[in-house]
PDB file of C-alpha atoms in Angstrom:
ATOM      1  CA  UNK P  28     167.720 134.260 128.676  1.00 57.00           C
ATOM      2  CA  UNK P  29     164.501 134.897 127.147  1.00 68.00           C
ATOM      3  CA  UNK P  30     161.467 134.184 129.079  1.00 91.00           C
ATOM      4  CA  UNK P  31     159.289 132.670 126.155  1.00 95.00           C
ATOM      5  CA  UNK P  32     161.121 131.732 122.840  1.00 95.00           C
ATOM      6  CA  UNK P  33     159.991 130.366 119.489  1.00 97.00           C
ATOM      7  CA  UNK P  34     161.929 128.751 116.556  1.00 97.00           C
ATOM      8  CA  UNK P  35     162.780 129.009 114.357  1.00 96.00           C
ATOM      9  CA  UNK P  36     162.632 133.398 114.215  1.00 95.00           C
ATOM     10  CA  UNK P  37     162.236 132.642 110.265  1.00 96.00           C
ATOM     11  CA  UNK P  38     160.966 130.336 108.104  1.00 97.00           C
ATOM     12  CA  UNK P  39     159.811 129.795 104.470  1.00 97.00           C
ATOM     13  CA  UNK P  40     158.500 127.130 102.694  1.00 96.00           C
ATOM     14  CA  UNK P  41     156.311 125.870  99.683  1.00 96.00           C
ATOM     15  CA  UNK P  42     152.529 125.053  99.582  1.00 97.00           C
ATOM     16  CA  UNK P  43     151.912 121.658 101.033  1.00 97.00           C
ATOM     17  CA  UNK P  44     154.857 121.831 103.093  1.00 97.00           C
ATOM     18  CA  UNK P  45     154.233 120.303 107.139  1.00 96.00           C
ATOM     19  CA  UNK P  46     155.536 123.075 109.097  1.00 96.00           C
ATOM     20  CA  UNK P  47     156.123 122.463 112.955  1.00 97.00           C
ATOM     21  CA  UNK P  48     156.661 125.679 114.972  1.00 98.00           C
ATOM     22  CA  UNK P  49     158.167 125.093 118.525  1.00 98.00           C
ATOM     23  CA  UNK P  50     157.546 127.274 121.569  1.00 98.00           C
ATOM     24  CA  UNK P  51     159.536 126.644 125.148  1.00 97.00           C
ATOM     25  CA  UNK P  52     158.980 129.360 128.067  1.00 96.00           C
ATOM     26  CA  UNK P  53     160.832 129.005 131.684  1.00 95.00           C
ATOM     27  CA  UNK P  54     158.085 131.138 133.361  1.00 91.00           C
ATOM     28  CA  UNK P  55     156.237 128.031 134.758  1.00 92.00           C
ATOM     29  CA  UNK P  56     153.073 129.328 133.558  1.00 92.00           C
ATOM     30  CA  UNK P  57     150.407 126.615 133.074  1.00 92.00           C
ATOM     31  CA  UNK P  58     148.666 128.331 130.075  1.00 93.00           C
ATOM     32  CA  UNK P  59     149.736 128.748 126.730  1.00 95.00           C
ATOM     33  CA  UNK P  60     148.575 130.249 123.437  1.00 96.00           C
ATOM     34  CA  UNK P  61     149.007 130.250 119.763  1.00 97.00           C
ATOM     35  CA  UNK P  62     148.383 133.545 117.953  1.00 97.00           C
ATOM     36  CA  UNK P  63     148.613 134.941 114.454  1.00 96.00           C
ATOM     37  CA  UNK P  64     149.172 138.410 113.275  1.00 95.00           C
ATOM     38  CA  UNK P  65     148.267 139.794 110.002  1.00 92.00           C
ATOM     39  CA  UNK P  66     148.774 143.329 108.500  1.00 83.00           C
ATOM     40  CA  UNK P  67     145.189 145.759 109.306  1.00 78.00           C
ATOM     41  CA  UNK P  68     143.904 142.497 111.164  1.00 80.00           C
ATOM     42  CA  UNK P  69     145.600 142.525 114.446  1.00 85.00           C
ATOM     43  CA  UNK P  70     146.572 139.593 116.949  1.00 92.00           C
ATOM     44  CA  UNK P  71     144.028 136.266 116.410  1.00 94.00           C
ATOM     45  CA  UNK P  72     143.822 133.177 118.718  1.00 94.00           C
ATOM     46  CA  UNK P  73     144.690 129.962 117.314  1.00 96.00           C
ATOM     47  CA  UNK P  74     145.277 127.518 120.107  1.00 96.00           C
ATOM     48  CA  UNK P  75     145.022 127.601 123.795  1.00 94.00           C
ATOM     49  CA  UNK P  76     146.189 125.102 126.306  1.00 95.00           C
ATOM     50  CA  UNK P  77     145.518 125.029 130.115  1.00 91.00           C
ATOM     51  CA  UNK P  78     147.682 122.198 130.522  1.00 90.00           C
ATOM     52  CA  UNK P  79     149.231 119.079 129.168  1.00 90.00           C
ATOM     53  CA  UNK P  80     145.599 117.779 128.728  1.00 90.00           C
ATOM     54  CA  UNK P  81     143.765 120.006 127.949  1.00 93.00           C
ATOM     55  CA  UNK P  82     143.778 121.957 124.383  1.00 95.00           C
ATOM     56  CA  UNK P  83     141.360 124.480 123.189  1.00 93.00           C
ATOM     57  CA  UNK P  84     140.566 125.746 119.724  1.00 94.00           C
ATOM     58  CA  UNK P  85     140.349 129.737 119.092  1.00 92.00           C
ATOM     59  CA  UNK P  86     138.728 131.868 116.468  1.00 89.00           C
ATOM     60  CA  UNK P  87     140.636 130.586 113.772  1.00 94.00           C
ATOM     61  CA  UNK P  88     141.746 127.007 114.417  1.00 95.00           C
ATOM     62  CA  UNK P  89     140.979 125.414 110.907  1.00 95.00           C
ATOM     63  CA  UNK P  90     144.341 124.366 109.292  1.00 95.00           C
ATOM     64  CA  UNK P  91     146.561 123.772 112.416  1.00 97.00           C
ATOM     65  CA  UNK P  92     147.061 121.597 115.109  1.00 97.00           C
ATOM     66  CA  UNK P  93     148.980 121.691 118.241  1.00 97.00           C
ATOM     67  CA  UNK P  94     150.462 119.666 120.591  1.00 96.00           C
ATOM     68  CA  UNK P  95     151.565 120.228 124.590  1.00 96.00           C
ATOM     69  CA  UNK P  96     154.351 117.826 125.001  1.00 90.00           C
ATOM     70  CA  UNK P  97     155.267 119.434 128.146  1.00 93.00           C
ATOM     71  CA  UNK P  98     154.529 122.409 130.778  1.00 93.00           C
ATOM     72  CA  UNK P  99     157.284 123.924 129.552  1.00 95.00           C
ATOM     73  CA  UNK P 100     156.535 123.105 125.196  1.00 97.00           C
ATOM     74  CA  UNK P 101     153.737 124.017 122.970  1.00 97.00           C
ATOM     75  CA  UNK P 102     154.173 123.653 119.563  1.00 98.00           C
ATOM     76  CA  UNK P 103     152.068 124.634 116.745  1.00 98.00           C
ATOM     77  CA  UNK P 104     151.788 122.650 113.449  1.00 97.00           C
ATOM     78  CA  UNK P 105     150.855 123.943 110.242  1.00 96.00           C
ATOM     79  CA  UNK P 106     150.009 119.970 108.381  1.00 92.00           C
ATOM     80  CA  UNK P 107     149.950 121.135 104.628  1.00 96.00           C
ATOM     81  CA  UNK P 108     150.517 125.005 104.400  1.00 96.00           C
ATOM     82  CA  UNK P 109     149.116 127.309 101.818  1.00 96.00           C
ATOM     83  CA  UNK P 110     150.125 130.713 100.998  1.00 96.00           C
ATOM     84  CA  UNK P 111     147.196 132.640 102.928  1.00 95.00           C
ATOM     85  CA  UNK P 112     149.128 131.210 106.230  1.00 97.00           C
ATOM     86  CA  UNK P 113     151.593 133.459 105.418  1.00 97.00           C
ATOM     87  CA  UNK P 114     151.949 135.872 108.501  1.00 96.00           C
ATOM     88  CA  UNK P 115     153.453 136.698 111.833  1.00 96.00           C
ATOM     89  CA  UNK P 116     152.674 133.990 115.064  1.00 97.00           C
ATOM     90  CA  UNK P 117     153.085 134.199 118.704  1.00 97.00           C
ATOM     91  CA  UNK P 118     153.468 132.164 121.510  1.00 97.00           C
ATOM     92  CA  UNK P 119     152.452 133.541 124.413  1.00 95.00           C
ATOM     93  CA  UNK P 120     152.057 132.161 128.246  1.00 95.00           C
ATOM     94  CA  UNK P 121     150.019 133.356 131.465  1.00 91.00           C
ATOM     95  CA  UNK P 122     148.449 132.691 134.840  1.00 86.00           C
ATOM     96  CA  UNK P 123     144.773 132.800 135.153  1.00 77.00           C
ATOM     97  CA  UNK P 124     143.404 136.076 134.105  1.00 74.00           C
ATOM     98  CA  UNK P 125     146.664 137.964 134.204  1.00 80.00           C
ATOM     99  CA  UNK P 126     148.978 139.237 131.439  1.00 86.00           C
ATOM    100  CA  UNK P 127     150.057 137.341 128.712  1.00 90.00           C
ATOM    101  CA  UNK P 128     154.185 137.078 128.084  1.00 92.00           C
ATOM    102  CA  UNK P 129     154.724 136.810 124.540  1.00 93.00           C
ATOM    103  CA  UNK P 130     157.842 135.332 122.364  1.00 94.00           C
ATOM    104  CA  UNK P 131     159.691 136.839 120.071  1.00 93.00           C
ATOM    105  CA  UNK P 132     157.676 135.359 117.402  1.00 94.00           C
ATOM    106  CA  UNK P 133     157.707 133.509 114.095  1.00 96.00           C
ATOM    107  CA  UNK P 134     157.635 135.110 110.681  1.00 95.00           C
ATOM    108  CA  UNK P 135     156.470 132.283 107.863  1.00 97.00           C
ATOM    109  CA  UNK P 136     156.075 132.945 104.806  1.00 97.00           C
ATOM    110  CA  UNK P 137     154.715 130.041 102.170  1.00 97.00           C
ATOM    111  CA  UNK P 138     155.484 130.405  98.769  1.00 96.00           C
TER     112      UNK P 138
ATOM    113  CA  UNK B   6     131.000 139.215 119.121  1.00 84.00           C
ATOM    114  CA  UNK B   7     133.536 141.510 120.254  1.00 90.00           C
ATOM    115  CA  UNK B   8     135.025 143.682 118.674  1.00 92.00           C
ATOM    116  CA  UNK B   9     138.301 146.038 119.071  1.00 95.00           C
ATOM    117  CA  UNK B  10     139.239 149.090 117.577  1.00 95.00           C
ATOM    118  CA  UNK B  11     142.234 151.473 117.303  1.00 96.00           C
ATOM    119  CA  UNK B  12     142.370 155.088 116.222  1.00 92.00           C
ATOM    120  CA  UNK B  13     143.936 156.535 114.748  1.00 92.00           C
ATOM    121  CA  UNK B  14     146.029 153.493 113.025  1.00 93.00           C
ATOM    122  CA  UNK B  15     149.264 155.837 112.692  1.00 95.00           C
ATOM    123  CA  UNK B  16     150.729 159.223 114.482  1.00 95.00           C
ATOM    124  CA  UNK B  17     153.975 160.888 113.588  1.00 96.00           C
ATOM    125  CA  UNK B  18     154.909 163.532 116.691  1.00 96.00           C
ATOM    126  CA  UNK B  19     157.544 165.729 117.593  1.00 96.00           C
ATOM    127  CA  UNK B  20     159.509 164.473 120.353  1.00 97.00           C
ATOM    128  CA  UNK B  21     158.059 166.265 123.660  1.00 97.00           C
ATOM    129  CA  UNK B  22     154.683 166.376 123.178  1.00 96.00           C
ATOM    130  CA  UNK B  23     151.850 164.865 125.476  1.00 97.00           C
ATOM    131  CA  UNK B  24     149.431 162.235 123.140  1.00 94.00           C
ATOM    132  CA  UNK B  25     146.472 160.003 123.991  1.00 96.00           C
ATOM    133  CA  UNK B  26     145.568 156.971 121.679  1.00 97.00           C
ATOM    134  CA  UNK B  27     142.055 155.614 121.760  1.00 97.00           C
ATOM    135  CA  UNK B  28     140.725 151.686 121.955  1.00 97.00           C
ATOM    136  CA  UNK B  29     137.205 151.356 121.705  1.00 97.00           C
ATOM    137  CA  UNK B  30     135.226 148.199 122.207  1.00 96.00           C
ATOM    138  CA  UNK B  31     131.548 147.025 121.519  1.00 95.00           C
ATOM    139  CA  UNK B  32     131.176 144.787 124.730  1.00 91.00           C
ATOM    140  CA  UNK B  33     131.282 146.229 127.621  1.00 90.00           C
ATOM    141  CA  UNK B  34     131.167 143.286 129.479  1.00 89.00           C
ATOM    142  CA  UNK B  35     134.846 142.665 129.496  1.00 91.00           C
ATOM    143  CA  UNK B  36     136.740 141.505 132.482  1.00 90.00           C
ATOM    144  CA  UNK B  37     139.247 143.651 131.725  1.00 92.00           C
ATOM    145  CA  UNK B  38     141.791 145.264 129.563  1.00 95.00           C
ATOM    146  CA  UNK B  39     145.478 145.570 128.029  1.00 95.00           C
ATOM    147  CA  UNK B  40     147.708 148.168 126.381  1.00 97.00           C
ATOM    148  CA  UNK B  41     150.998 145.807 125.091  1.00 96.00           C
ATOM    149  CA  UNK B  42     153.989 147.610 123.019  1.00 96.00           C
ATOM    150  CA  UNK B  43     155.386 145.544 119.783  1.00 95.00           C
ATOM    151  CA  UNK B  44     158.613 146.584 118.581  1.00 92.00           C
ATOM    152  CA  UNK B  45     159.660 145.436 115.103  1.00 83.00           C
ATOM    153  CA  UNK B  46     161.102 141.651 115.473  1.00 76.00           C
ATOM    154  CA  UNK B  47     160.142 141.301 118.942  1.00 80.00           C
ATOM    155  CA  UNK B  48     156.577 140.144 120.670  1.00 85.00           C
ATOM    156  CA  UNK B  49     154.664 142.162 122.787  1.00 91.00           C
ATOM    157  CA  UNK B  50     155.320 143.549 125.895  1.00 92.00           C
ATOM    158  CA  UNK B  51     152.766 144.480 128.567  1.00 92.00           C
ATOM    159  CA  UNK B  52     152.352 148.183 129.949  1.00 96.00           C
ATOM    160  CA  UNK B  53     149.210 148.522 132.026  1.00 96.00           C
ATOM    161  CA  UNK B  54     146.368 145.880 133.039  1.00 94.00           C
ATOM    162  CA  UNK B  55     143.465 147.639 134.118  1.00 94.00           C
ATOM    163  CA  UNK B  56     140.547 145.308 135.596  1.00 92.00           C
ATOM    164  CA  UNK B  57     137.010 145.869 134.947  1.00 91.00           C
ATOM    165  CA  UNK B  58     136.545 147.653 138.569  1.00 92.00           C
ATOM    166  CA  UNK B  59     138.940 150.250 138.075  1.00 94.00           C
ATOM    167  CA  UNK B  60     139.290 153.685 136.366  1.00 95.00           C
ATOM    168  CA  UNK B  61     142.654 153.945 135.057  1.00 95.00           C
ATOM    169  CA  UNK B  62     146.243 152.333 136.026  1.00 95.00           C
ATOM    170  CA  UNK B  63     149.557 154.760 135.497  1.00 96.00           C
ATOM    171  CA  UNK B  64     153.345 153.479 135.005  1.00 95.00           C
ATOM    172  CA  UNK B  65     155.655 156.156 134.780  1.00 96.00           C
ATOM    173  CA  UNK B  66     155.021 158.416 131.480  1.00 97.00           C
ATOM    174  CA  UNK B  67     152.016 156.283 130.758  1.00 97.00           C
ATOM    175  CA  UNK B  68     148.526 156.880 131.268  1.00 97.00           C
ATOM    176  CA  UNK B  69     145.301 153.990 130.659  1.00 97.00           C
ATOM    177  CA  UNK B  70     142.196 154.838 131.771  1.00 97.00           C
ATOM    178  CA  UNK B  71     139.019 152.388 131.204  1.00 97.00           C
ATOM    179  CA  UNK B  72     135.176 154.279 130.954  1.00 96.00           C
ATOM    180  CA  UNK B  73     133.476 150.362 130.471  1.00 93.00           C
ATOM    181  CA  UNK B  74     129.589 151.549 129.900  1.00 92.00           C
ATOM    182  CA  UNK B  75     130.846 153.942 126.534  1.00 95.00           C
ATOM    183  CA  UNK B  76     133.179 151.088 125.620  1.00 96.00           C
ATOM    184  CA  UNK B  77     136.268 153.315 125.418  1.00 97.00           C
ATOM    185  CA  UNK B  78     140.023 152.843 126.730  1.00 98.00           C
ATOM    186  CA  UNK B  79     142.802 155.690 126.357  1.00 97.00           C
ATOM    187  CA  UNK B  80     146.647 155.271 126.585  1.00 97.00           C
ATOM    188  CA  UNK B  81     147.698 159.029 127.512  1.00 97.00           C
ATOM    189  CA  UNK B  82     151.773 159.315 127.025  1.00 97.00           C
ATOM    190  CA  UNK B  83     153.757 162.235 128.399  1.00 97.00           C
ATOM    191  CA  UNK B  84     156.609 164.242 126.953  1.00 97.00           C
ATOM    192  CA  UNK B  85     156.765 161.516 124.248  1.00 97.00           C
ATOM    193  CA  UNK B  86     160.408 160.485 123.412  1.00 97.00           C
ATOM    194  CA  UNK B  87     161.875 158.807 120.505  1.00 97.00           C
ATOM    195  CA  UNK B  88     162.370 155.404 122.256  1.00 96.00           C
ATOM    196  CA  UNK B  89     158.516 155.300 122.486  1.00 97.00           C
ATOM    197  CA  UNK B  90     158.194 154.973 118.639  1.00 97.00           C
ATOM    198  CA  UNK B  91     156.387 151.444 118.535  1.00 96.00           C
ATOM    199  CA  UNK B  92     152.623 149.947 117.795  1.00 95.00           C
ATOM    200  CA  UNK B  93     150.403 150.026 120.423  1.00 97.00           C
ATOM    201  CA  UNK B  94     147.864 147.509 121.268  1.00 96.00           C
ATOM    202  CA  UNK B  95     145.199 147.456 123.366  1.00 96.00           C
ATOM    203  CA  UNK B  96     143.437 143.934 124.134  1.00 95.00           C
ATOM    204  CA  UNK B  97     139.954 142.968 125.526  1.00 94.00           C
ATOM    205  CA  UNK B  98     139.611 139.753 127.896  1.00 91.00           C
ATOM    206  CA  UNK B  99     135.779 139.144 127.714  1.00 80.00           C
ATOM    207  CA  UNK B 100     134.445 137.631 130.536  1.00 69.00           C
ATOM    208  CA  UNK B 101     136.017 135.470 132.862  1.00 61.00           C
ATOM    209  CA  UNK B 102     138.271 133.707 129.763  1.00 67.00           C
ATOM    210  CA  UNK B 103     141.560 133.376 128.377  1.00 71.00           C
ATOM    211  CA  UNK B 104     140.431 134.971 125.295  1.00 82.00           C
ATOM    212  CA  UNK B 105     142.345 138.185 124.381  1.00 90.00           C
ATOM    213  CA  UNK B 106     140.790 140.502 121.274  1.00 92.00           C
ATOM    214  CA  UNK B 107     142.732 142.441 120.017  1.00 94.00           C
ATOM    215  CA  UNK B 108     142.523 145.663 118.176  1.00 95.00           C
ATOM    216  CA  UNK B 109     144.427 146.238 115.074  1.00 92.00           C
ATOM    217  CA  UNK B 110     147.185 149.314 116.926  1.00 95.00           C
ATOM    218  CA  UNK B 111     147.990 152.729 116.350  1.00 96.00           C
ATOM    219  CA  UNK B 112     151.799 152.705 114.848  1.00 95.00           C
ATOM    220  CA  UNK B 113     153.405 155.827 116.306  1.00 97.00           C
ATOM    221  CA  UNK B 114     156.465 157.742 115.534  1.00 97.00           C
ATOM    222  CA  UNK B 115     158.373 160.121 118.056  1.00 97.00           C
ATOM    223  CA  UNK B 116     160.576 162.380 115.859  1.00 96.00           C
ATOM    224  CA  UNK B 117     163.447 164.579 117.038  1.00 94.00           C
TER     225      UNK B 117
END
């Protein structure tokens, strides 16, 4: 089984939609991170979370909020989406300073 | 702010020969830095860490070395094979933070 995994692998939906994207990793890793991807601008930090308690925006928070219901869960919500959050996200967990592990990711597409 | 950058953004090769892609960065204060491999429909997957201390880090066919005053970072791949056509990214950490920057990749293709 996958270390980190994210669901669902695909999603679309309309403008205005709430979107809730779910992340789960076995790795026991105490940090975990939201990232987007878009086409020519690369990976970008959405969310961070060093634990259950403690959340962290990152360069491009605005539009989503998250939620660390566990260790082990981090999910990422998307309250009313709009077409421009159209693009590719990541989970991703890690110890410290060390690599990241990253899921499979997400593609959403809003309409 | 920092910021990341990938050249070239794509490379077509024959299979077999030796290539180096370049990361270049504008702080130099990093704590260190990543080279990850994405494969279409799957994340990222690490290939060398190389802390802010050291020169360069090898794994097998691969190849990163780190010169942190000109702000530069090259992945060097030998005898390139099909099964390394991917996007390659290399990520800054800044500092003593979680905060990876990433640069946009180079998207390379190992032809027969």
């Amino acid at each position: 089984d996958a270390d980190v995994t994210q669901t669902p692998r695909n999603r679309i939906t309309k403008t205005g939609k709430r979107i809730m994207l779910e992340c789960s990793q076995t790795k026991g890793h105490d940090r975990m991170y939201w990232y987007r991807q878009d086409p020519g601008l690369g990976l970008r930090l959405i969310y961070y979370s060093f634990d259950v308690k403690d959340i962290n925006k990152g360069e491009i928070s605005d539009g989503y909020s998250v939620s660390r219901q566990a260790q082990a869960k981090f999910s990422l919500s998307l309250e009313s989406a709009i077409p421009n959050q159209t693009a590719l996200y990541f989970c991703a967990t890690g110890r410290g300073t060390d690599t990241q592990y990253f899921g499979p990711g997400t593609r959403l597409t809003v309409l | 702010k920092q910021e990341v950058t990938q050249i070239p953004a794509a490379l077509s090769v024959p299979e077999g020969e030796n290539l180096v892609l370049n990361c270049s960065f504008t702080d130099s204060a990093i704590y260190n830095l990543q080279w990850f491999r994405q494969d279409p429909g799957k994340g990222l997957t690490s290939l060398l860490l190389i802390q802010s201390s050291q020169r360069e880090q090898t794994s097998g066919r691969l190849n990163a070395s780190l010169d942190k005053s000109s702000g530069r970072s090259t992945l060097y791949i030998a005898a390139s094979q099909p099964g390394d056509s991917a996007t390659y990214l290399c990520a800054v950490r800044s500092g003593n933070t979680d905060k990876l920057i990433f640069g946009t990749g180079t998207r390379l293709q190992v032809f027969p």
